[in-house]
Coordinates of C-alpha atoms in Angstrom, one line a residue:
Chain G
M1 CA 3.5 9.0 7.5
T2 CA 0.3 11.3 6.3
Y3 CA -2.7 10.7 4.3
C4 CA -4.3 13.3 2.8
V5 CA -6.9 13.4 0.0
G6 CA -9.0 16.2 -2.1
L7 CA -11.9 15.4 -4.3
K8 CA -12.8 18.3 -6.8
V9 CA -16.6 17.4 -7.8
R10 CA -19.0 19.4 -9.6
D11 CA -20.4 20.7 -6.5
G12 CA -17.0 21.7 -4.8
I13 CA -14.4 20.0 -2.8
V14 CA -13.5 17.5 -0.1
L15 CA -10.3 17.8 1.5
I16 CA -9.6 15.4 4.4
A17 CA -6.3 14.9 6.3
D18 CA -5.1 12.5 9.2
T19 CA -3.4 14.0 12.3
R20 CA -0.4 11.1 13.2
T21 CA 3.1 12.1 12.6
N22 CA 5.8 9.8 13.8
A23 CA 9.6 9.9 14.0
G24 CA 9.7 6.1 14.2
L25 CA 6.8 3.9 15.6
D26 CA 8.0 5.0 19.1
N27 CA 7.4 8.5 18.7
I28 CA 4.0 9.5 17.5
A29 CA 1.8 12.5 18.1
V30 CA -1.0 14.4 16.7
F31 CA -0.5 17.3 14.5
R32 CA -2.7 19.2 12.2
K33 CA -2.2 18.9 9.0
L34 CA -5.0 20.6 7.5
H35 CA -4.9 24.2 7.8
I36 CA -8.0 26.4 6.7
L37 CA -8.1 30.0 6.0
N38 CA -11.8 31.2 6.2
H39 CA -12.6 34.7 5.2
P40 CA -16.4 35.0 4.6
N41 CA -17.5 36.1 1.5
Q42 CA -14.1 37.0 0.3
R43 CA -11.8 33.8 0.3
V44 CA -11.5 30.1 1.9
I45 CA -8.2 28.5 1.0
A46 CA -7.3 25.1 2.6
L47 CA -3.8 23.6 2.4
A48 CA -3.0 19.7 3.5
T49 CA 0.7 18.5 4.2
A50 CA 2.6 15.7 3.8
G51 CA 6.2 14.6 4.2
N52 CA 8.8 16.7 6.3
L53 CA 6.7 18.2 9.1
A54 CA 9.4 20.9 9.9
V55 CA 9.6 21.6 6.2
S56 CA 5.9 21.9 6.0
Q57 CA 5.7 24.4 9.2
A58 CA 8.6 26.4 7.9
V59 CA 6.5 26.6 4.5
I60 CA 3.0 27.7 6.3
S61 CA 5.2 30.1 8.3
Y62 CA 6.5 31.5 5.0
L63 CA 3.1 32.0 3.8
A64 CA 1.7 33.9 6.5
E65 CA 4.7 36.4 6.5
G66 CA 4.6 37.0 3.1
V67 CA 6.6 35.4 -0.1
T68 CA 7.8 37.8 -3.1
L69 CA 6.9 36.1 -6.2
D70 CA 9.3 36.5 -9.3
G71 CA 8.2 39.5 -11.2
H72 CA 6.2 40.6 -8.2
D73 CA 7.5 44.0 -5.9
E74 CA 5.5 43.2 -3.0
P75 CA 5.2 39.9 -1.0
L76 CA 2.1 37.9 -0.8
T77 CA 0.4 36.1 1.4
L78 CA -2.6 33.7 1.2
E79 CA -4.6 36.6 2.3
T80 CA -4.0 38.6 -0.5
T81 CA -3.2 36.3 -3.6
P82 CA -5.2 37.3 -6.8
S83 CA -6.2 33.7 -7.8
M84 CA -5.8 30.2 -6.7
F85 CA -3.4 29.9 -9.7
V86 CA -1.2 32.5 -7.9
T87 CA -1.7 30.9 -4.5
A88 CA -0.4 27.6 -6.1
Q89 CA 2.4 29.6 -7.2
L90 CA 3.0 31.2 -4.0
V91 CA 3.0 27.9 -2.2
G92 CA 5.4 26.4 -4.5
K93 CA 7.9 29.7 -4.1
A94 CA 7.4 29.0 -0.2
I95 CA 8.5 25.5 -0.5
R96 CA 11.5 26.5 -2.6
E97 CA 12.5 29.2 -0.1
V98 CA 12.6 26.5 2.7
Y99 CA 14.8 24.3 0.3
R100 CA 17.0 27.3 -0.6
Q101 CA 17.8 27.6 3.6
D102 CA 17.4 23.9 4.4
G103 CA 17.5 21.8 1.4
E104 CA 21.1 20.8 1.4
A105 CA 21.3 19.9 5.1
L106 CA 18.0 17.6 4.5
E107 CA 19.3 16.0 1.4
Q108 CA 22.5 14.8 3.8
S109 CA 19.5 13.4 6.0
G110 CA 17.0 11.6 4.5
G111 CA 15.9 14.2 1.6
F112 CA 13.7 16.9 1.4
D113 CA 10.5 15.7 1.1
V114 CA 7.0 17.6 1.2
Q115 CA 3.8 17.8 -0.7
M116 CA 0.6 19.8 -0.6
L117 CA -2.8 19.6 -1.7
L118 CA -3.9 23.4 -2.1
A119 CA -7.7 24.0 -2.5
G120 CA -10.2 26.9 -2.2
Q121 CA -11.8 29.7 -3.8
I122 CA -11.3 33.5 -4.0
A123 CA -14.5 35.7 -4.6
G124 CA -15.4 35.9 -8.3
R125 CA -13.0 33.0 -9.1
S126 CA -13.1 29.4 -9.6
V127 CA -12.8 26.5 -7.0
R128 CA -9.7 24.9 -7.7
L129 CA -7.7 21.9 -6.3
Y130 CA -3.7 21.6 -6.7
Q131 CA -1.0 19.2 -5.8
V132 CA 2.0 21.1 -5.1
Y133 CA 5.4 18.9 -5.2
S134 CA 8.5 19.3 -3.3
A135 CA 10.1 20.9 -6.4
G136 CA 7.3 23.8 -6.1
N137 CA 6.0 23.2 -9.3
F138 CA 2.0 21.9 -9.1
I139 CA -1.0 19.9 -11.1
E140 CA -4.5 20.6 -11.0
A141 CA -7.4 17.7 -10.8
T142 CA -9.5 17.7 -13.4
T143 CA -12.7 16.5 -14.8
D144 CA -10.9 13.2 -15.8
T145 CA -9.1 12.8 -12.4
P146 CA -10.9 14.6 -10.0
Y147 CA -8.9 13.6 -7.1
L148 CA -5.8 14.2 -5.8
Q149 CA -3.8 12.2 -2.8
I150 CA -0.6 13.0 -0.7
G151 CA 1.2 10.6 1.6
E152 CA 0.5 7.3 1.8
H153 CA -2.1 7.3 -1.4
K154 CA -1.8 3.5 -2.1
Y155 CA -4.1 1.6 0.2
G156 CA -6.8 4.3 -0.5
K157 CA -6.5 4.3 -4.1
P158 CA -8.6 1.7 -5.7
I159 CA -12.0 2.7 -4.1
L160 CA -11.3 5.9 -5.5
D161 CA -10.2 4.7 -8.9
R162 CA -13.4 2.8 -9.0
A163 CA -15.9 5.2 -7.8
V164 CA -14.8 9.1 -7.8
Q165 CA -16.2 10.8 -10.6
Y166 CA -16.9 14.7 -11.5
E167 CA -20.6 14.0 -11.0
T168 CA -20.5 12.6 -7.7
S169 CA -22.1 14.5 -4.9
L170 CA -20.5 16.1 -2.1
E171 CA -22.0 13.7 0.4
D172 CA -20.9 10.8 -1.8
A173 CA -17.7 12.4 -2.0
L174 CA -16.6 12.9 1.9
K175 CA -18.2 9.4 2.2
L176 CA -15.8 7.9 -0.4
S177 CA -12.8 9.9 1.3
L178 CA -13.6 8.7 4.3
I179 CA -13.6 5.3 3.1
S180 CA -10.3 5.9 1.2
M181 CA -9.0 7.0 4.8
D182 CA -10.1 3.8 6.4
S183 CA -8.7 1.4 4.1
T184 CA -5.2 3.7 4.5
M185 CA -5.4 3.5 8.7
R186 CA -6.0 -0.1 8.7
S187 CA -3.1 -1.0 6.7
N188 CA -0.7 1.5 7.5
L189 CA -0.2 2.3 11.4
G190 CA 1.7 5.7 10.3
V191 CA -1.6 7.1 9.3
G192 CA -4.4 7.9 12.6
M193 CA -7.5 9.3 13.9
P194 CA -8.8 12.1 14.3
I195 CA -9.5 13.1 10.8
D196 CA -9.9 16.8 9.6
T197 CA -12.3 17.4 7.4
L198 CA -13.6 20.2 4.9
V199 CA -16.5 20.2 2.7
Y200 CA -16.9 23.5 0.6
R201 CA -19.6 24.0 -1.8
D202 CA -18.7 26.2 -5.1
G203 CA -19.7 29.6 -4.5
A204 CA -20.0 29.5 -1.2
L205 CA -17.3 31.7 0.0
E206 CA -17.3 29.8 3.3
P207 CA -16.6 25.7 4.4
E208 CA -20.0 23.8 4.4
I209 CA -18.1 21.5 6.7
E210 CA -14.9 21.8 8.9
L211 CA -15.0 19.1 11.4
R212 CA -12.3 16.9 13.5
I213 CA -13.9 13.3 13.2
T214 CA -12.6 11.4 16.1
D215 CA -12.3 8.0 17.2
E216 CA -15.7 8.0 18.7
D217 CA -17.8 9.6 15.7
P218 CA -20.6 7.4 15.6
Y219 CA -20.9 7.6 11.7
F220 CA -17.1 7.2 11.0
T221 CA -17.3 3.9 13.4
S222 CA -20.6 2.7 11.5
L223 CA -18.9 3.1 8.1
R224 CA -16.0 1.2 9.1
N225 CA -18.0 -1.7 9.9
S226 CA -20.3 -1.4 7.1
W227 CA -17.3 -1.1 4.5
S228 CA -15.4 -4.2 6.1
D229 CA -18.6 -6.1 6.2
A230 CA -19.8 -5.2 2.5
L231 CA -16.0 -6.1 1.5
R232 CA -16.8 -9.6 3.0
E233 CA -20.4 -9.8 1.3
A234 CA -18.8 -8.6 -1.8
H235 CA -16.4 -11.4 -2.3
L236 CA -18.5 -13.9 -0.6
A237 CA -21.0 -13.0 -3.7
I238 CA -18.6 -13.6 -6.5
P239 CA -18.9 -17.3 -7.5
A240 CA -15.8 -19.8 -6.7
P241 CA -13.3 -20.2 -9.2
P242 CA -14.4 -22.7 -12.1
Y243 CA -10.7 -24.0 -12.6
W244 CA -11.4 -27.1 -10.3
Y245 CA -14.3 -28.1 -12.8
G246 CA -13.5 -31.2 -15.0
K247 CA -10.3 -32.5 -12.8
Chain Z
M1 CA 7.1 -3.8 -11.2
T2 CA 5.7 -7.4 -9.9
Y3 CA 3.1 -8.4 -7.6
C4 CA 2.9 -11.6 -6.0
V5 CA 1.1 -13.2 -3.2
G6 CA 0.8 -16.5 -1.5
L7 CA -1.8 -17.7 1.0
K8 CA -1.0 -20.5 3.3
V9 CA -4.6 -21.8 4.7
R10 CA -5.3 -24.9 6.7
D11 CA -5.8 -27.0 3.4
G12 CA -3.3 -25.7 1.3
I13 CA -1.4 -22.7 -0.5
V14 CA -2.1 -20.6 -3.1
L15 CA 0.2 -18.6 -5.2
I16 CA 0.0 -16.4 -7.8
A17 CA 1.9 -13.8 -9.8
D18 CA 1.7 -11.5 -12.7
T19 CA 3.8 -11.7 -15.4
R20 CA 4.8 -8.2 -16.4
T21 CA 8.4 -6.7 -16.1
N22 CA 9.3 -3.1 -17.2
A23 CA 12.5 -1.4 -17.6
G24 CA 10.5 2.0 -18.0
L25 CA 7.0 2.5 -18.9
D26 CA 8.3 1.9 -22.7
N27 CA 10.0 -1.3 -22.3
I28 CA 7.3 -3.9 -21.1
A29 CA 7.7 -7.6 -21.6
V30 CA 6.0 -10.9 -20.2
F31 CA 8.3 -13.0 -18.1
R32 CA 7.5 -16.1 -15.9
K33 CA 8.0 -15.1 -12.3
L34 CA 6.2 -17.9 -10.8
H35 CA 8.4 -21.0 -11.0
I36 CA 7.3 -24.8 -9.9
L37 CA 8.9 -27.8 -10.0
N38 CA 6.7 -30.7 -9.5
H39 CA 7.9 -34.3 -8.8
P40 CA 4.5 -36.1 -8.2
N41 CA 4.5 -37.8 -5.2
Q42 CA 8.0 -36.5 -3.8
R43 CA 7.9 -32.7 -3.8
V44 CA 6.1 -29.5 -5.1
I45 CA 7.9 -26.2 -4.7
A46 CA 7.2 -22.9 -6.1
L47 CA 9.1 -20.0 -6.2
A48 CA 7.6 -16.4 -7.1
T49 CA 10.3 -13.6 -7.6
A50 CA 10.0 -10.0 -7.4
G51 CA 12.6 -6.9 -8.0
N52 CA 15.5 -7.2 -10.4
L53 CA 14.9 -9.6 -13.2
A54 CA 18.8 -10.5 -13.5
V55 CA 19.3 -11.1 -10.0
S56 CA 15.9 -13.2 -10.0
Q57 CA 17.6 -15.4 -12.9
A58 CA 20.9 -15.3 -11.5
V59 CA 19.4 -17.0 -7.8
I60 CA 17.2 -19.6 -10.1
S61 CA 20.1 -20.6 -11.9
Y62 CA 22.1 -21.2 -9.1
L63 CA 19.2 -23.2 -7.4
A64 CA 19.3 -25.2 -10.4
E65 CA 23.0 -25.8 -10.3
G66 CA 23.3 -26.5 -6.7
V67 CA 24.4 -24.3 -3.9
T68 CA 26.5 -25.4 -0.8
L69 CA 25.2 -24.3 2.6
D70 CA 27.3 -23.7 5.6
G71 CA 28.2 -26.4 7.2
H72 CA 27.4 -29.2 4.6
D73 CA 29.9 -30.9 2.3
E74 CA 27.6 -31.2 -1.2
P75 CA 25.9 -28.7 -3.1
L76 CA 21.8 -28.9 -3.0
T77 CA 19.4 -28.0 -5.5
L78 CA 15.7 -27.7 -5.0
E79 CA 15.5 -31.4 -6.0
T80 CA 17.8 -32.8 -3.2
T81 CA 16.7 -30.2 0.1
P82 CA 15.7 -32.3 2.8
S83 CA 13.2 -29.7 4.0
M84 CA 11.1 -26.6 3.2
F85 CA 13.3 -24.8 5.9
V86 CA 16.5 -26.1 4.4
T87 CA 14.9 -24.8 1.0
A88 CA 14.3 -21.1 2.4
Q89 CA 18.0 -21.2 3.7
L90 CA 19.1 -22.3 0.2
V91 CA 17.3 -19.7 -1.5
G92 CA 18.6 -17.1 1.0
K93 CA 22.2 -18.5 0.3
A94 CA 21.9 -18.1 -3.6
I95 CA 20.8 -14.8 -3.1
R96 CA 23.9 -14.2 -0.9
E97 CA 26.1 -15.6 -3.6
V98 CA 24.4 -13.4 -6.2
Y99 CA 24.8 -10.4 -4.2
R100 CA 28.6 -11.4 -3.5
Q101 CA 29.0 -11.5 -7.3
D102 CA 26.8 -8.4 -8.5
G103 CA 26.0 -6.6 -5.1
E104 CA 28.9 -4.0 -5.2
A105 CA 27.9 -3.1 -9.1
L106 CA 24.1 -3.1 -8.4
E107 CA 24.2 -0.9 -5.4
Q108 CA 25.9 1.6 -7.4
S109 CA 23.2 1.7 -10.1
G110 CA 19.6 1.6 -8.2
G111 CA 20.4 -1.2 -5.5
F112 CA 20.3 -5.0 -5.1
D113 CA 16.4 -5.5 -4.9
V114 CA 15.2 -9.1 -5.1
Q115 CA 12.3 -10.8 -2.9
M116 CA 11.0 -14.2 -3.5
L117 CA 7.9 -16.5 -2.2
L118 CA 8.9 -20.0 -1.5
A119 CA 6.1 -22.4 -1.1
G120 CA 6.0 -26.2 -1.1
Q121 CA 5.9 -29.3 0.4
I122 CA 8.5 -32.5 0.6
A123 CA 7.1 -36.0 0.9
G124 CA 6.6 -36.7 4.7
R125 CA 7.2 -32.8 5.7
S126 CA 4.7 -30.0 6.3
V127 CA 3.4 -27.4 3.8
R128 CA 5.2 -24.1 4.2
L129 CA 5.0 -20.9 2.7
Y130 CA 8.1 -18.4 3.4
Q131 CA 9.2 -15.0 2.2
V132 CA 12.9 -14.4 1.4
Y133 CA 14.3 -11.0 1.5
S134 CA 17.4 -9.6 -0.4
A135 CA 19.5 -10.2 2.7
G136 CA 18.8 -14.1 2.2
N137 CA 16.9 -13.9 5.6
F138 CA 13.1 -15.1 5.5
I139 CA 9.9 -14.9 7.3
E140 CA 7.3 -17.6 7.2
A141 CA 3.3 -17.3 6.9
T142 CA 1.3 -18.0 9.9
T143 CA -2.2 -18.9 11.4
D144 CA -2.2 -14.9 12.4
T145 CA -1.2 -13.8 9.0
P146 CA -1.6 -16.2 6.9
Y147 CA -0.4 -14.1 3.3
L148 CA 2.6 -13.1 1.9
Q149 CA 3.1 -10.5 -0.5
I150 CA 6.0 -9.2 -2.6
G151 CA 6.4 -6.1 -5.2
E152 CA 3.8 -3.8 -5.4
H153 CA 1.8 -4.8 -2.3
K154 CA -0.2 -1.8 -1.2
Y155 CA -3.1 -1.8 -3.4
G156 CA -4.0 -5.2 -3.1
K157 CA -3.4 -5.7 0.7
P158 CA -6.7 -4.2 2.0
I159 CA -8.6 -6.9 1.0
L160 CA -6.4 -9.6 2.4
D161 CA -6.4 -7.4 5.5
R162 CA -9.9 -8.2 5.8
A163 CA -11.0 -11.4 4.2
V164 CA -7.9 -13.7 4.5
Q165 CA -8.3 -16.1 7.4
Y166 CA -6.5 -19.4 8.2
E167 CA -9.7 -21.2 7.9
T168 CA -10.1 -19.7 4.6
S169 CA -11.2 -22.4 2.1
L170 CA -8.5 -23.1 -0.9
E171 CA -11.5 -21.9 -3.7
D172 CA -11.8 -18.4 -1.5
A173 CA -8.3 -18.0 -1.2
L174 CA -7.9 -18.0 -5.1
K175 CA -10.5 -15.8 -5.5
L176 CA -9.3 -13.5 -2.9
S177 CA -5.8 -13.3 -4.3
L178 CA -7.1 -12.6 -7.9
I179 CA -9.6 -9.7 -6.3
S180 CA -6.0 -8.5 -4.8
M181 CA -4.1 -9.2 -8.2
D182 CA -6.9 -7.1 -10.0
S183 CA -6.5 -4.2 -7.6
T184 CA -3.3 -4.0 -7.9
M185 CA -3.3 -4.4 -11.8
R186 CA -6.1 -1.8 -12.0
S187 CA -3.8 0.9 -9.8
N188 CA -0.5 -0.1 -11.4
L189 CA 0.6 -0.4 -14.7
G190 CA 3.6 -1.9 -13.9
V191 CA 1.7 -5.2 -13.0
G192 CA -0.3 -7.2 -15.8
M193 CA -1.7 -9.9 -17.2
P194 CA -1.3 -12.9 -17.5
I195 CA -1.6 -14.5 -14.2
D196 CA 0.5 -17.4 -13.3
T197 CA -1.5 -19.5 -10.7
L198 CA -0.6 -22.3 -8.4
V199 CA -3.2 -24.0 -6.0
Y200 CA -1.6 -26.8 -3.6
R201 CA -3.7 -29.1 -1.4
D202 CA -2.2 -30.0 1.7
G203 CA -0.3 -33.7 1.2
A204 CA -1.3 -33.9 -2.4
L205 CA 2.5 -33.8 -3.4
E206 CA 1.3 -32.5 -7.0
P207 CA -0.2 -29.5 -7.7
E208 CA -4.1 -29.0 -7.7
I209 CA -4.2 -26.1 -10.1
E210 CA -1.4 -24.7 -12.4
L211 CA -3.0 -22.3 -14.8
R212 CA -1.8 -19.1 -16.5
I213 CA -5.1 -17.1 -16.6
T214 CA -5.1 -14.7 -19.5
D215 CA -7.2 -11.5 -20.6
E216 CA -9.9 -13.8 -22.3
D217 CA -10.6 -16.0 -19.1
P218 CA -14.2 -15.7 -18.4
Y219 CA -13.9 -16.2 -14.8
F220 CA -11.5 -13.4 -14.2
T221 CA -13.2 -11.0 -16.3
S222 CA -16.3 -11.5 -14.5
L223 CA -14.6 -11.4 -11.3
R224 CA -13.2 -7.8 -12.1
N225 CA -16.6 -6.8 -13.0
S226 CA -18.5 -8.2 -10.1
W227 CA -15.7 -6.7 -8.0
S228 CA -16.1 -3.3 -9.2
D229 CA -19.6 -3.4 -9.3
A230 CA -19.8 -4.7 -5.7
L231 CA -17.4 -2.3 -4.7
R232 CA -19.7 0.8 -6.0
E233 CA -22.9 -1.0 -4.6
A234 CA -20.7 -1.3 -1.2
H235 CA -20.3 2.1 -0.9
L236 CA -23.7 3.4 -2.1
A237 CA -25.4 1.1 0.8
I238 CA -23.3 3.4 3.3
P239 CA -25.8 6.1 4.4
A240 CA -24.7 9.6 3.7
P241 CA -22.3 11.5 6.4
P242 CA -25.0 12.9 8.9
Y243 CA -22.7 15.9 9.3
W244 CA -25.1 18.4 7.4
Y245 CA -27.8 17.8 9.9
G246 CA -28.6 20.8 12.0
K247 CA -26.6 23.3 10.0

């Protein structure tokens, strides 16, 4: 399993991904799922992947080698796309290339499953956050729904639903992403530490924070404990149901 | 979709179920999913159902008409089983009967999907809470894991994971179930009001609370608001990530 969440707020983007992969509970490994291309002053492009690891890796390889979009003469890579929109098209095309090659075999053994979050900015253009589906099509985060999730998304969704807004600061966006990740890790063993983290501020054209948060990270440990304590206190502060009165 | 959660704590059992069924988002209806048999001083048996509604209703009908367990001569109903364990076997057998009749056709059109929570007490016997699977086998809630969920279980699991213990009071168990239900309804439109509620105290041999909680219920409305406020305050109380320091 995997959990990745991306938040696009007014000031920029937060994108985090766990690093656990498993083929059954008895075959667990650490793989990087958050890939960051950083060309200072030119472009920062991040790709978080969920689903079949072989498919994800093949897509990343295609993107590095170059993919030719319909209507273009030359192949493009993540280093040469003119905009984030074209980058999303390129990622979608790469997924379709992998499907063309491996799709039939994979459909016969469990399905062709890959999802990606694509975030970043190219000099002179807007910051963007996209979710690309296994069909190669994609959606973009909006001011109404400023977050996108891939992988094991349900456990960590309630806090996002309630607390994340477009006006949320980057600091709070990172904190909320980590709370969402903690809820997911707590309920699904297939999602695990360490957590790869990117914070990107609109216009910076280089990452503001690029960090692997490990089990020993004192802030994350304290966040986990504070959040658990706060949830307990929160439910204790709610009065008991009144349905017993008058019985 | 459906969400039902059962908690078995030291003092008894809480079992709640939503009432929304849907065949697509454009075909939504209210159906009771929590069925309670109440023979004061003799037995209280509750059954909450999730999955295919036709299958659930067929199982309930079989249980009312009587099912003959392997090794028994006479059919049993929920009114005549000698123990909750045998009742769980009976529910499992009824599911298998429906599978025998409809399973092949259903497997060809989406699958045979039914899950049930069975809770209750028979005079002179222990309180029990079981989860019965579509294969007809079942598990029981324990002091280590005193809750069982069926249907759309993920959104409402984090609060249960963190707060529910065997020593939790019945009042708190009901409150926590309702928080768990609220989280689920907030994130999945397929789960909706009203909420059917049963609270049963060990030894009572009649329901302590048997209630349909509607949209207008002032306590549930205040719980929803308090919980949302508390989650927001809880994350606000956690300090900002320190990863910016020293940059």
